[in-house]
Tab-separated table of C-alpha atoms in Angstrom:
chain	number	residue	atom	x	y	z
V	84	MET	CA	1.401	-0.717	-0.965
V	85	GLU	CA	2.368	-3.566	1.234
V	86	LYS	CA	5.926	-3.233	2.710
V	87	LYS	CA	8.150	-6.012	1.240
V	88	PRO	CA	11.355	-7.499	2.705
V	89	LEU	CA	14.371	-5.844	1.502
V	90	TRP	CA	15.672	-8.994	-0.281
V	91	ILE	CA	12.545	-8.888	-2.509
V	92	ASN	CA	12.994	-5.349	-3.141
V	93	ALA	CA	16.625	-6.021	-4.064
V	94	ALA	CA	15.987	-9.110	-6.284
V	95	PRO	CA	15.090	-7.271	-9.384
V	96	LEU	CA	18.610	-5.377	-9.139
V	97	GLY	CA	20.324	-8.494	-8.450
V	98	ALA	CA	18.665	-10.256	-11.624
V	99	ALA	CA	19.737	-7.094	-13.856
V	100	LEU	CA	23.360	-7.518	-12.542
V	101	VAL	CA	23.421	-11.330	-13.092
V	102	ILE	CA	22.227	-10.666	-16.718
V	103	TRP	CA	24.673	-7.825	-17.294
V	104	ILE	CA	27.563	-10.210	-16.368
V	105	ALA	CA	26.046	-13.317	-18.342
V	106	LEU	CA	25.684	-10.948	-21.570
V	107	THR	CA	29.452	-10.133	-21.499
V	108	GLY	CA	30.486	-10.491	-25.148
V	109	PHE	CA	27.090	-9.626	-26.656
V	110	GLU	CA	26.662	-6.319	-28.610
V	111	PRO	CA	26.383	-3.260	-26.388
V	112	GLU	CA	22.804	-2.595	-27.284
V	113	GLN	CA	21.904	-6.337	-26.675
V	114	ARG	CA	23.549	-6.246	-23.264
V	115	THR	CA	21.983	-2.906	-22.353
V	116	VAL	CA	18.267	-4.201	-23.526
V	117	GLY	CA	18.803	-7.617	-21.771
V	118	THR	CA	19.692	-5.980	-18.514
V	119	ILE	CA	16.643	-3.742	-18.634
V	120	PHE	CA	14.559	-6.665	-19.530
V	121	ALA	CA	15.670	-8.571	-16.505
V	122	LEU	CA	15.173	-5.621	-14.290
V	123	THR	CA	11.625	-5.034	-15.670
V	124	VAL	CA	10.641	-8.818	-15.300
V	125	GLY	CA	11.957	-8.762	-11.648
V	126	LEU	CA	9.814	-5.779	-10.855
V	127	TRP	CA	6.777	-7.036	-12.438
V	128	ILE	CA	7.024	-10.457	-10.527
V	129	THR	CA	7.931	-8.564	-7.104
V	130	GLU	CA	5.750	-5.728	-7.675
V	131	THR	CA	8.017	-3.524	-5.785
V	132	VAL	CA	6.559	-0.644	-7.811
V	133	PRO	CA	3.209	-0.896	-9.590
V	134	GLN	CA	3.481	-2.818	-12.945
V	135	ALA	CA	2.246	-0.010	-14.916
V	136	VAL	CA	5.029	2.273	-13.454
V	137	THR	CA	7.639	-0.307	-14.041
V	138	ALA	CA	6.620	-0.320	-17.801
V	139	LEU	CA	7.322	3.536	-17.825
V	140	ILE	CA	10.462	3.012	-16.140
V	141	SER	CA	11.620	0.429	-18.683
V	142	SER	CA	10.568	2.823	-21.515
V	143	ALA	CA	12.633	5.621	-20.011
V	144	LEU	CA	15.788	3.328	-19.577
V	145	LEU	CA	15.738	2.211	-23.002
V	146	VAL	CA	16.176	5.655	-24.198
V	147	LEU	CA	18.569	6.717	-21.312
V	148	LEU	CA	20.749	3.878	-21.795
V	149	GLY	CA	20.670	3.693	-25.556
V	150	GLY	CA	18.966	0.527	-26.018
V	151	LEU	CA	16.353	2.084	-28.655
V	152	LYS	CA	15.805	5.517	-30.173
V	153	GLU	CA	13.133	7.677	-28.579
V	154	LYS	CA	10.773	7.678	-31.333
V	155	ASP	CA	10.863	3.861	-31.782
V	156	VAL	CA	10.135	3.403	-27.886
V	157	PHE	CA	7.400	5.790	-27.818
V	158	ALA	CA	5.820	4.545	-31.027
V	159	ALA	CA	4.623	1.678	-28.938
V	160	TYR	CA	2.302	4.063	-26.797
V	161	GLY	CA	0.673	4.740	-30.354
V	162	ASP	CA	0.296	1.102	-31.295
V	163	PRO	CA	-2.941	0.308	-33.185
V	164	THR	CA	-3.717	-2.184	-30.247
V	165	ILE	CA	-3.829	0.732	-27.736
V	166	PRO	CA	-7.337	2.126	-29.005
V	167	LEU	CA	-8.627	-1.361	-29.344
V	168	PHE	CA	-7.911	-1.723	-25.586
V	169	ILE	CA	-9.329	1.476	-24.836
V	170	GLY	CA	-12.464	0.931	-26.953
V	171	SER	CA	-12.999	-2.736	-25.513
V	172	PHE	CA	-12.419	-1.534	-21.733
V	173	ILE	CA	-15.157	1.315	-22.172
V	174	LEU	CA	-17.461	-1.127	-23.874
V	175	ALA	CA	-17.038	-3.604	-20.971
V	176	LYS	CA	-17.367	-0.826	-18.513
V	177	SER	CA	-20.765	0.218	-19.990
V	178	MET	CA	-22.021	-3.549	-19.560
V	179	GLU	CA	-20.832	-3.319	-15.859
V	180	ILE	CA	-22.416	-0.057	-15.010
V	181	SER	CA	-25.757	-0.698	-16.987
V	182	GLY	CA	-26.293	-4.116	-15.307
V	183	LEU	CA	-26.378	-6.013	-18.869
V	184	GLY	CA	-23.999	-8.680	-17.561
V	185	ASN	CA	-25.963	-9.167	-14.266
V	186	ARG	CA	-29.270	-9.383	-16.237
V	187	PHE	CA	-27.716	-11.839	-18.747
V	188	ALA	CA	-26.516	-14.386	-16.008
V	189	LEU	CA	-30.014	-14.156	-14.341
V	190	ILE	CA	-31.805	-14.883	-17.622
V	191	ILE	CA	-29.656	-18.066	-18.212
V	192	LEU	CA	-30.085	-19.179	-14.438
V	193	SER	CA	-33.615	-18.516	-14.376
V	194	ARG	CA	-34.246	-21.325	-17.194
V	195	LYS	CA	-35.054	-24.762	-15.543
V	196	GLY	CA	-32.981	-26.553	-18.032
V	197	PHE	CA	-29.779	-25.104	-16.626
V	198	THR	CA	-30.675	-26.145	-12.898
V	199	LYS	CA	-31.994	-29.647	-13.307
V	200	SER	CA	-28.958	-30.893	-11.412
V	201	PRO	CA	-26.054	-29.703	-9.521
V	202	ALA	CA	-23.665	-30.694	-12.399
V	203	LEU	CA	-25.845	-28.767	-14.883
V	204	LEU	CA	-25.972	-25.594	-12.575
V	205	LEU	CA	-22.249	-25.702	-12.194
V	206	LEU	CA	-21.762	-25.769	-15.977
V	207	ALA	CA	-24.194	-23.050	-16.521
V	208	LEU	CA	-22.308	-20.831	-14.190
V	209	GLY	CA	-19.123	-21.457	-15.821
V	210	GLY	CA	-20.489	-20.926	-19.192
V	211	ILE	CA	-22.001	-17.749	-18.068
V	212	SER	CA	-18.786	-16.407	-16.717
V	213	CYS	CA	-16.887	-17.656	-19.846
V	214	ALA	CA	-19.292	-15.841	-22.258
V	215	ILE	CA	-19.406	-12.452	-20.566
V	216	SER	CA	-15.639	-12.909	-20.122
V	217	LEU	CA	-15.165	-13.072	-23.838
V	218	PHE	CA	-16.077	-9.161	-24.108
V	219	ILE	CA	-15.238	-7.721	-20.746
V	220	SER	CA	-12.431	-8.253	-18.149
V	221	ASN	CA	-11.974	-11.470	-16.183
V	222	THR	CA	-12.185	-9.273	-13.041
V	223	ALA	CA	-15.337	-7.405	-13.859
V	224	THR	CA	-17.057	-10.791	-14.940
V	225	THR	CA	-16.117	-12.366	-11.641
V	226	ALA	CA	-17.098	-9.445	-9.666
V	227	ILE	CA	-20.419	-9.318	-11.343
V	228	LEU	CA	-21.195	-12.939	-10.865
V	229	LEU	CA	-19.754	-13.557	-7.294
V	230	PRO	CA	-22.959	-12.162	-5.608
V	231	ILE	CA	-25.108	-14.061	-8.008
V	232	GLY	CA	-23.286	-17.192	-7.181
V	233	LEU	CA	-23.537	-16.611	-3.399
V	234	SER	CA	-27.229	-16.069	-3.734
V	235	MET	CA	-27.613	-19.369	-5.588
V	236	LEU	CA	-25.570	-21.094	-2.787
V	237	GLY	CA	-27.661	-19.482	0.005
V	238	ALA	CA	-30.783	-20.614	-1.655
V	239	LEU	CA	-29.287	-24.257	-1.660
V	240	GLY	CA	-28.230	-24.017	1.954
V	241	ASN	CA	-24.573	-24.313	0.708
V	242	ASP	CA	-23.223	-20.849	1.561
V	243	HIS	CA	-20.875	-22.021	4.241
V	244	LYS	CA	-17.098	-23.026	4.736
V	245	GLY	CA	-16.783	-26.782	4.364
V	246	SER	CA	-19.241	-27.159	1.502
V	247	THR	CA	-17.359	-28.890	-1.376
V	248	TYR	CA	-20.321	-27.576	-3.651
V	249	ALA	CA	-19.508	-24.005	-2.614
V	250	ILE	CA	-15.902	-24.722	-3.460
V	251	ALA	CA	-16.818	-25.946	-6.994
V	252	VAL	CA	-19.130	-22.982	-7.673
V	253	MET	CA	-16.742	-20.412	-6.733
V	254	LEU	CA	-13.783	-21.964	-8.579
V	255	MET	CA	-16.148	-22.391	-11.637
V	256	LEU	CA	-16.930	-18.683	-11.468
V	257	THR	CA	-13.278	-17.619	-11.750
V	258	TRP	CA	-11.933	-20.165	-13.893
V	259	GLY	CA	-14.768	-19.887	-16.412
V	260	SER	CA	-13.534	-16.250	-16.819
V	261	SER	CA	-9.926	-17.260	-17.094
V	262	VAL	CA	-10.454	-19.657	-19.906
V	263	ALA	CA	-12.380	-17.232	-22.246
V	264	VAL	CA	-9.611	-16.664	-24.697
V	265	GLY	CA	-11.805	-17.454	-27.803
V	266	VAL	CA	-11.862	-14.025	-29.163
V	267	PRO	CA	-8.867	-11.506	-29.434
V	268	VAL	CA	-10.324	-8.936	-27.160
V	269	GLY	CA	-11.252	-11.556	-24.368
V	270	THR	CA	-7.896	-10.819	-22.466
V	271	PRO	CA	-4.803	-8.517	-22.781
V	272	PRO	CA	-2.555	-11.578	-23.479
V	273	ASN	CA	-4.355	-12.272	-26.711
V	274	LEU	CA	-3.633	-8.821	-28.096
V	275	ILE	CA	-0.294	-8.805	-27.044
V	276	GLY	CA	0.356	-12.155	-28.991
V	277	MET	CA	-1.382	-10.562	-32.021
V	278	ASP	CA	0.700	-7.382	-32.093
V	279	MET	CA	4.016	-9.016	-31.438
V	280	ILE	CA	3.450	-11.596	-34.189
V	281	GLU	CA	2.441	-9.156	-36.492
V	282	GLN	CA	5.507	-6.842	-35.718
V	283	SER	CA	7.895	-9.795	-36.015
V	284	THR	CA	6.474	-11.703	-39.049
V	285	GLY	CA	4.241	-9.476	-40.828
V	286	THR	CA	1.279	-11.818	-40.384
V	287	ARG	CA	-2.002	-10.212	-39.125
V	288	ILE	CA	-4.248	-12.646	-37.221
V	289	THR	CA	-7.887	-11.561	-38.189
V	290	PHE	CA	-10.890	-11.983	-35.655
V	291	LEU	CA	-12.260	-15.102	-37.338
V	292	GLN	CA	-8.935	-16.520	-37.606
V	293	TRP	CA	-8.287	-16.255	-33.961
V	294	MET	CA	-11.984	-17.655	-33.116
V	295	THR	CA	-11.184	-20.736	-35.239
V	296	PHE	CA	-8.410	-21.900	-32.833
V	297	GLY	CA	-9.430	-19.849	-29.938
V	298	MET	CA	-12.995	-20.971	-29.487
V	299	PRO	CA	-12.189	-24.812	-29.470
V	300	ILE	CA	-9.645	-24.129	-26.941
V	301	THR	CA	-12.174	-22.269	-24.767
V	302	ILE	CA	-14.816	-24.768	-24.903
V	303	ALA	CA	-12.610	-27.452	-24.276
V	304	MET	CA	-10.970	-25.709	-21.210
V	305	LEU	CA	-14.567	-24.803	-19.956
V	306	PHE	CA	-15.594	-28.704	-20.001
V	307	ALA	CA	-12.039	-29.387	-18.465
V	308	CYS	CA	-12.876	-26.999	-15.667
V	309	TRP	CA	-16.249	-28.568	-15.116
V	310	GLY	CA	-14.849	-32.079	-15.192
V	311	VAL	CA	-12.036	-31.578	-12.607
V	312	LEU	CA	-14.461	-29.842	-10.244
V	313	ARG	CA	-17.101	-32.433	-10.551
V	314	MET	CA	-14.394	-35.188	-9.799
V	315	LEU	CA	-13.199	-33.370	-6.857
V	316	TYR	CA	-16.307	-31.907	-5.266
V	317	GLY	CA	-19.204	-33.522	-6.829
V	318	LYS	CA	-19.963	-36.064	-4.316
V	319	GLN	CA	-21.978	-33.723	-1.788
V	320	ALA	CA	-24.086	-31.907	-4.475
V	321	PRO	CA	-27.480	-30.375	-3.152
V	322	ASP	CA	-30.793	-30.159	-4.714
V	323	THR	CA	-30.448	-27.207	-7.166
V	324	ALA	CA	-34.437	-26.595	-7.927
V	325	PRO	CA	-34.500	-23.476	-5.488
V	326	ALA	CA	-31.691	-21.869	-7.793
V	327	THR	CA	-34.097	-21.257	-10.555
V	328	GLU	CA	-36.569	-19.528	-8.267
V	329	THR	CA	-33.980	-17.284	-6.719
V	330	ALA	CA	-32.840	-16.246	-10.187
V	331	ARG	CA	-36.389	-15.565	-11.188
V	332	VAL	CA	-37.223	-13.426	-8.293
V	333	SER	CA	-33.874	-11.590	-9.010
V	334	LEU	CA	-34.603	-11.018	-12.675
V	335	ALA	CA	-38.329	-9.933	-11.992
V	336	ALA	CA	-37.043	-7.180	-9.554
V	337	LEU	CA	-34.888	-5.826	-12.430
V	338	GLY	CA	-37.899	-5.053	-14.392
V	339	ALA	CA	-37.797	-4.504	-18.264
V	340	LEU	CA	-34.704	-3.959	-20.254
V	341	THR	CA	-33.317	-0.462	-19.660
V	342	LEU	CA	-32.482	2.187	-22.118
V	343	PRO	CA	-28.632	2.117	-21.202
V	344	GLN	CA	-28.731	-1.749	-21.307
V	345	ARG	CA	-30.211	-1.401	-24.834
V	346	ASN	CA	-27.612	1.049	-25.883
V	347	THR	CA	-24.845	-1.286	-24.612
V	348	LEU	CA	-26.400	-4.111	-26.559
V	349	ILE	CA	-26.353	-2.083	-29.721
V	350	ALA	CA	-22.682	-0.783	-29.130
V	351	PHE	CA	-21.761	-4.484	-28.647
V	352	ALA	CA	-23.503	-5.591	-31.772
V	353	VAL	CA	-21.921	-2.841	-33.799
V	354	ALA	CA	-18.387	-3.775	-32.584
V	355	LEU	CA	-18.887	-7.469	-33.151
V	356	ALA	CA	-20.436	-6.956	-36.616
V	357	LEU	CA	-17.458	-4.573	-37.543
V	358	TRP	CA	-14.863	-7.057	-36.220
V	359	ILE	CA	-16.051	-9.896	-38.268
V	360	LEU	CA	-17.092	-7.920	-41.311
V	361	PRO	CA	-13.651	-7.777	-43.123
V	362	ASP	CA	-13.274	-11.429	-42.732
V	363	PHE	CA	-16.843	-12.264	-43.961
V	364	MET	CA	-16.252	-10.030	-46.971
V	365	GLY	CA	-13.172	-11.872	-47.812
V	366	VAL	CA	-15.030	-15.370	-47.475
V	367	ALA	CA	-18.164	-13.946	-49.510
V	368	LEU	CA	-16.283	-12.000	-52.199
V	369	GLY	CA	-12.762	-13.394	-52.177
V	370	LYS	CA	-9.872	-11.936	-50.449
V	371	ASP	CA	-8.842	-9.924	-53.582
V	372	HIS	CA	-12.053	-8.404	-54.251
V	373	GLU	CA	-11.734	-4.583	-53.909
V	374	VAL	CA	-14.547	-4.412	-51.484
V	375	ALA	CA	-12.973	-7.018	-49.167
V	376	THR	CA	-9.594	-5.214	-49.611
V	377	TRP	CA	-11.048	-1.986	-48.677
V	378	ALA	CA	-12.808	-3.458	-45.566
V	379	VAL	CA	-9.554	-4.933	-44.148
V	380	LYS	CA	-7.719	-1.447	-44.701
V	381	ALA	CA	-10.648	0.724	-43.585
V	382	ILE	CA	-12.057	-1.276	-40.677
V	383	PRO	CA	-9.174	-2.735	-38.359
V	384	PRO	CA	-10.177	-3.978	-34.995
V	385	SER	CA	-9.133	-0.850	-33.380
V	386	VAL	CA	-11.577	1.503	-35.530
V	387	ALA	CA	-14.428	-1.199	-35.100
V	388	ALA	CA	-14.002	-0.719	-31.112
V	389	LEU	CA	-13.566	3.036	-31.407
V	390	VAL	CA	-16.910	3.494	-33.667
V	391	ALA	CA	-19.034	1.090	-31.241
V	392	THR	CA	-17.640	2.992	-28.126
V	393	SER	CA	-18.647	6.253	-29.493
V	394	LEU	CA	-22.153	5.161	-29.777
V	395	LEU	CA	-22.484	4.810	-26.032
V	396	PHE	CA	-21.892	8.610	-25.680
V	397	VAL	CA	-24.335	9.680	-28.602
V	398	LEU	CA	-27.214	7.334	-28.261
V	399	PRO	CA	-30.284	8.750	-26.185
V	400	ASN	CA	-30.126	7.994	-22.335
V	401	SER	CA	-31.590	10.125	-19.680
V	402	ASP	CA	-30.653	8.112	-16.629
V	403	PRO	CA	-27.611	9.792	-14.969
V	404	GLU	CA	-26.822	6.728	-12.955
V	405	THR	CA	-26.118	4.322	-15.795
V	406	ARG	CA	-25.569	6.791	-18.687
V	407	MET	CA	-21.908	6.355	-19.942
V	408	THR	CA	-19.939	9.672	-19.352
V	409	TRP	CA	-16.565	10.567	-19.862
V	410	GLN	CA	-15.876	10.659	-16.258
V	411	LYS	CA	-16.967	6.965	-15.933
V	412	ALA	CA	-14.937	6.005	-19.044
V	413	THR	CA	-11.689	7.244	-17.443
V	414	THR	CA	-12.128	4.844	-14.783
V	415	ILE	CA	-11.031	1.962	-17.054
V	416	ASP	CA	-7.755	0.138	-16.165
V	417	TRP	CA	-5.264	2.573	-17.663
V	418	GLY	CA	-2.688	0.771	-15.868
V	419	ILE	CA	-2.992	-2.365	-18.112
V	420	ILE	CA	-2.922	-0.183	-21.191
V	421	LEU	CA	0.460	1.453	-19.969
V	422	LEU	CA	1.715	-1.944	-19.033
V	423	PHE	CA	1.062	-3.290	-22.588
V	424	ALA	CA	2.472	-0.255	-24.246
V	425	GLY	CA	5.772	-0.581	-22.401
V	426	GLY	CA	5.847	-4.303	-22.882
V	427	ILE	CA	5.590	-3.660	-26.627
V	428	ALA	CA	8.532	-1.099	-26.552
V	429	LEU	CA	10.599	-3.590	-24.698
V	430	GLY	CA	9.749	-6.486	-27.175
V	431	GLN	CA	10.655	-3.983	-30.019
V	432	ALA	CA	14.042	-3.335	-28.391
V	433	MET	CA	14.702	-7.161	-28.142
V	434	PHE	CA	13.745	-7.724	-31.959
V	435	GLN	CA	15.624	-4.652	-33.233
V	436	THR	CA	18.689	-5.328	-31.378
V	437	GLY	CA	18.562	-8.890	-32.235
V	438	LEU	CA	18.771	-9.988	-28.467
V	439	ALA	CA	15.562	-12.027	-29.065
V	440	LYS	CA	16.932	-14.121	-31.821
V	441	GLU	CA	20.412	-14.551	-29.965
V	442	LEU	CA	18.834	-15.782	-26.860
V	443	GLY	CA	16.430	-18.003	-28.723
V	444	THR	CA	19.321	-19.628	-30.672
V	445	MET	CA	21.014	-20.263	-27.306
V	446	ALA	CA	18.050	-21.808	-25.730
V	447	ALA	CA	17.213	-23.923	-28.596
V	448	GLN	CA	20.626	-25.247	-28.458
V	449	ALA	CA	20.605	-25.759	-24.664
V	450	SER	CA	17.110	-27.202	-24.531
V	451	GLY	CA	17.432	-29.432	-27.658
V	452	ALA	CA	13.924	-27.989	-28.858
V	453	ASN	CA	14.305	-27.464	-32.523
V	454	SER	CA	10.805	-28.423	-33.754
V	455	ILE	CA	7.737	-26.006	-33.686
V	456	TRP	CA	5.736	-28.035	-31.687
V	457	THR	CA	8.558	-28.923	-29.039
V	458	ILE	CA	9.021	-25.056	-28.885
V	459	THR	CA	5.354	-24.463	-28.590
V	460	ALA	CA	5.195	-26.864	-25.882
V	461	LEU	CA	8.161	-25.533	-23.987
V	462	CYS	CA	6.835	-21.767	-24.143
V	463	THR	CA	3.294	-22.637	-23.293
V	464	ALA	CA	4.385	-24.397	-20.139
V	465	ALA	CA	6.722	-21.595	-19.378
V	466	ALA	CA	3.780	-18.964	-19.800
V	467	ILE	CA	1.487	-21.073	-17.532
V	468	ILE	CA	4.201	-21.180	-14.583
V	469	LEU	CA	4.958	-17.500	-14.807
V	470	SER	CA	1.391	-16.630	-14.812
V	471	GLU	CA	1.010	-18.171	-11.285
V	472	LEU	CA	3.523	-15.565	-10.073
V	473	ALA	CA	2.811	-12.556	-12.103
V	474	SER	CA	-0.116	-11.101	-13.933
V	475	ASN	CA	-1.187	-12.624	-17.238
V	476	THR	CA	-0.317	-9.460	-18.844
V	477	ALA	CA	3.024	-9.398	-17.535
V	478	ALA	CA	3.779	-12.878	-18.230
V	479	ALA	CA	2.779	-12.495	-21.815
V	480	THR	CA	4.684	-9.448	-22.212
V	481	THR	CA	7.692	-10.910	-20.845
V	482	LEU	CA	7.646	-14.488	-22.786
V	483	VAL	CA	6.114	-13.637	-26.338
V	484	PRO	CA	9.251	-12.043	-27.487
V	485	VAL	CA	11.342	-14.823	-25.960
V	486	SER	CA	9.079	-17.414	-27.714
V	487	ILE	CA	9.567	-15.650	-30.968
V	488	GLY	CA	13.272	-15.419	-30.761
V	489	LEU	CA	13.492	-18.887	-29.622
V	490	ALA	CA	11.428	-19.980	-32.723
V	491	GLN	CA	13.608	-17.692	-35.011
V	492	GLY	CA	16.726	-19.323	-33.507
V	493	ALA	CA	15.602	-22.720	-34.398
V	494	GLU	CA	14.349	-21.238	-37.937
V	495	VAL	CA	10.793	-22.266	-37.468
V	496	SER	CA	7.559	-20.169	-37.784
V	497	PRO	CA	7.069	-18.292	-34.344
V	498	ILE	CA	3.261	-18.099	-34.606
V	499	ALA	CA	2.393	-21.159	-32.752
V	500	PRO	CA	4.980	-20.681	-29.891
V	501	ALA	CA	3.924	-17.054	-29.524
V	502	LEU	CA	0.134	-18.000	-29.566
V	503	GLY	CA	1.041	-20.827	-26.925
V	504	VAL	CA	2.556	-18.070	-24.471
V	505	ALA	CA	-0.490	-15.726	-25.251
V	506	LEU	CA	-2.986	-18.362	-24.308
V	507	GLY	CA	-0.898	-19.952	-21.633
V	508	ALA	CA	-0.541	-16.666	-19.741
V	509	SER	CA	-4.367	-16.619	-19.074
V	510	LEU	CA	-4.193	-20.072	-17.259
V	511	GLY	CA	-3.143	-19.108	-13.730
V	512	PHE	CA	-5.385	-21.528	-11.585
V	513	MET	CA	-3.229	-22.531	-8.694
V	514	LEU	CA	-3.148	-19.458	-6.182
V	515	PRO	CA	-5.363	-16.752	-4.741
V	516	VAL	CA	-2.782	-13.995	-6.079
V	517	SER	CA	-2.416	-15.678	-9.670
V	518	THR	CA	-5.267	-13.555	-10.885
V	519	ALA	CA	-7.608	-10.875	-9.730
V	520	PRO	CA	-10.790	-13.108	-10.246
V	521	ASN	CA	-8.888	-15.965	-8.182
V	522	ALA	CA	-8.531	-13.246	-5.208
V	523	ILE	CA	-12.171	-12.074	-5.643
V	524	VAL	CA	-13.589	-15.649	-5.033
V	525	TYR	CA	-10.987	-16.316	-2.377
V	526	SER	CA	-12.408	-13.206	-0.525
V	527	SER	CA	-15.735	-15.016	-0.346
V	528	GLY	CA	-14.251	-17.197	2.525
V	529	LEU	CA	-15.538	-20.274	0.813
V	530	VAL	CA	-12.395	-21.615	-1.018
V	531	PRO	CA	-9.545	-22.801	1.218
V	532	PRO	CA	-6.095	-22.015	-0.554
V	533	LYS	CA	-5.206	-25.689	-0.439
V	534	GLU	CA	-8.155	-26.581	-2.285
V	535	MET	CA	-7.576	-23.919	-4.949
V	536	MET	CA	-4.077	-25.160	-5.290
V	537	LYS	CA	-5.081	-28.896	-5.586
V	538	ALA	CA	-7.609	-28.335	-8.076
V	539	GLY	CA	-5.285	-25.799	-9.724
V	540	VAL	CA	-2.487	-28.044	-10.453
V	541	LEU	CA	-4.573	-30.358	-12.318
V	542	LEU	CA	-6.052	-27.641	-14.460
V	543	ASP	CA	-2.724	-26.261	-15.265
V	544	ILE	CA	-1.640	-29.661	-16.558
V	545	VAL	CA	-4.945	-29.920	-18.425
V	546	GLY	CA	-4.556	-26.613	-19.641
V	547	PHE	CA	-1.067	-27.044	-21.209
V	548	LEU	CA	-2.262	-30.311	-23.029
V	549	VAL	CA	-5.533	-28.450	-24.287
V	550	THR	CA	-3.671	-25.487	-25.478
V	551	VAL	CA	-0.725	-27.187	-27.452
V	552	ALA	CA	-3.319	-29.618	-28.972
V	553	GLY	CA	-5.662	-27.066	-29.864
V	554	LEU	CA	-3.129	-25.174	-31.697
V	555	TYR	CA	-1.817	-28.182	-33.372
V	556	LEU	CA	-5.247	-29.137	-34.799
V	557	PHE	CA	-6.840	-25.897	-35.333
V	558	LEU	CA	-4.092	-23.514	-36.712
V	559	PRO	CA	-3.949	-25.126	-40.069
V	560	LEU	CA	-7.766	-24.556	-40.440
V	561	ALA	CA	-7.163	-20.789	-39.514
V	562	GLY	CA	-4.588	-20.739	-42.486
V	563	LEU	CA	-1.718	-20.150	-39.813
V	564	ASN	CA	0.072	-23.506	-40.091
């Protein structure tokens, strides 16, 4: 790990001390949890220790210092969202090692309609990135698509520094993956928001409900990315006809659909069907019908993910290179899972001690935010800003409990503010260090930091407006108003 200056390493302890003093007069448990919260957030931002380790430290401190009982803290590590994470990550790993994501991208790019103009090619690349990232991690998506994007630029003679079209293509690849918030499993902050909303309000957001507001926001943000990049970098666009031929040659070299790719397709189809089935039953038969009620109880998202994942290990596959094995499955990002579990435990401590509501009431009084949409706007903006400095998972884990407490303090529904945080946490566009996908495309050497920041500032503003407007317009349609 990179050695950091002493003041950065000491900053989390300083923040914890400040909060300990500031919370004088609060209940002892609230003061303890608040101090641990400040220390944890400080460590997440500075990354003095790995973020997953920070989550484990915070869980241990909650028990050691009496912030929460042991069984309550470690119940978070058995939260139903944990197997959903594991199943989704293994499905994504299968798409990666089987080459299915790469094939999907080349199939789209080999169609002439998508390469008729530089603008359409740019939109196609962003759409592919977004579509893949709905179901596999943003990082894996960008890693899959970067070589494809570079080969496209090479065919167009634009794979060099100073090419404005290369900047647009690289940023479209990373931002297309970041805006893929249309389904719950698209990115960890979505699941964090869902889980904490259910814990604090008892409202369970279904797969279709999430898609009702998530997909319009995703589509709007995809076109926003496209519009911003065209406006800034569309003046020196090349002839894009060679891109189709490059994609066709690469696709032909892959040959027919392989057995591992077929197995992955089957597993994804089963997962998607089971995720949607309970909602479909409710619509088709009525929510009170016994079959619909059974489906909701028997096929929660976590079970659907595990059933589909199991197929990857039992469907026939004789190719040792692309067959899913447990050894390969263990290479998923366990750090994100531990970070999520530790964050859930910390959130629970804030809710159970009443600290979240106390801080929310104080924040509501200080800011004057007392309506649901004022609070939603405030929380969404905070999440976008924090996501530029910390990982999207850490940003969501930090701010979702605060947003819920703020809403409860103002005596309004916390659903919209919490969702604003969950969605806003994925909108880190400005810096190479904001997200792993940003860092990946920055490593190509084609995107100067000042260009990423210039375009990212515009997109942060657009993302804020689209997120708040999308929630305002579509939450009622999802039955979550």
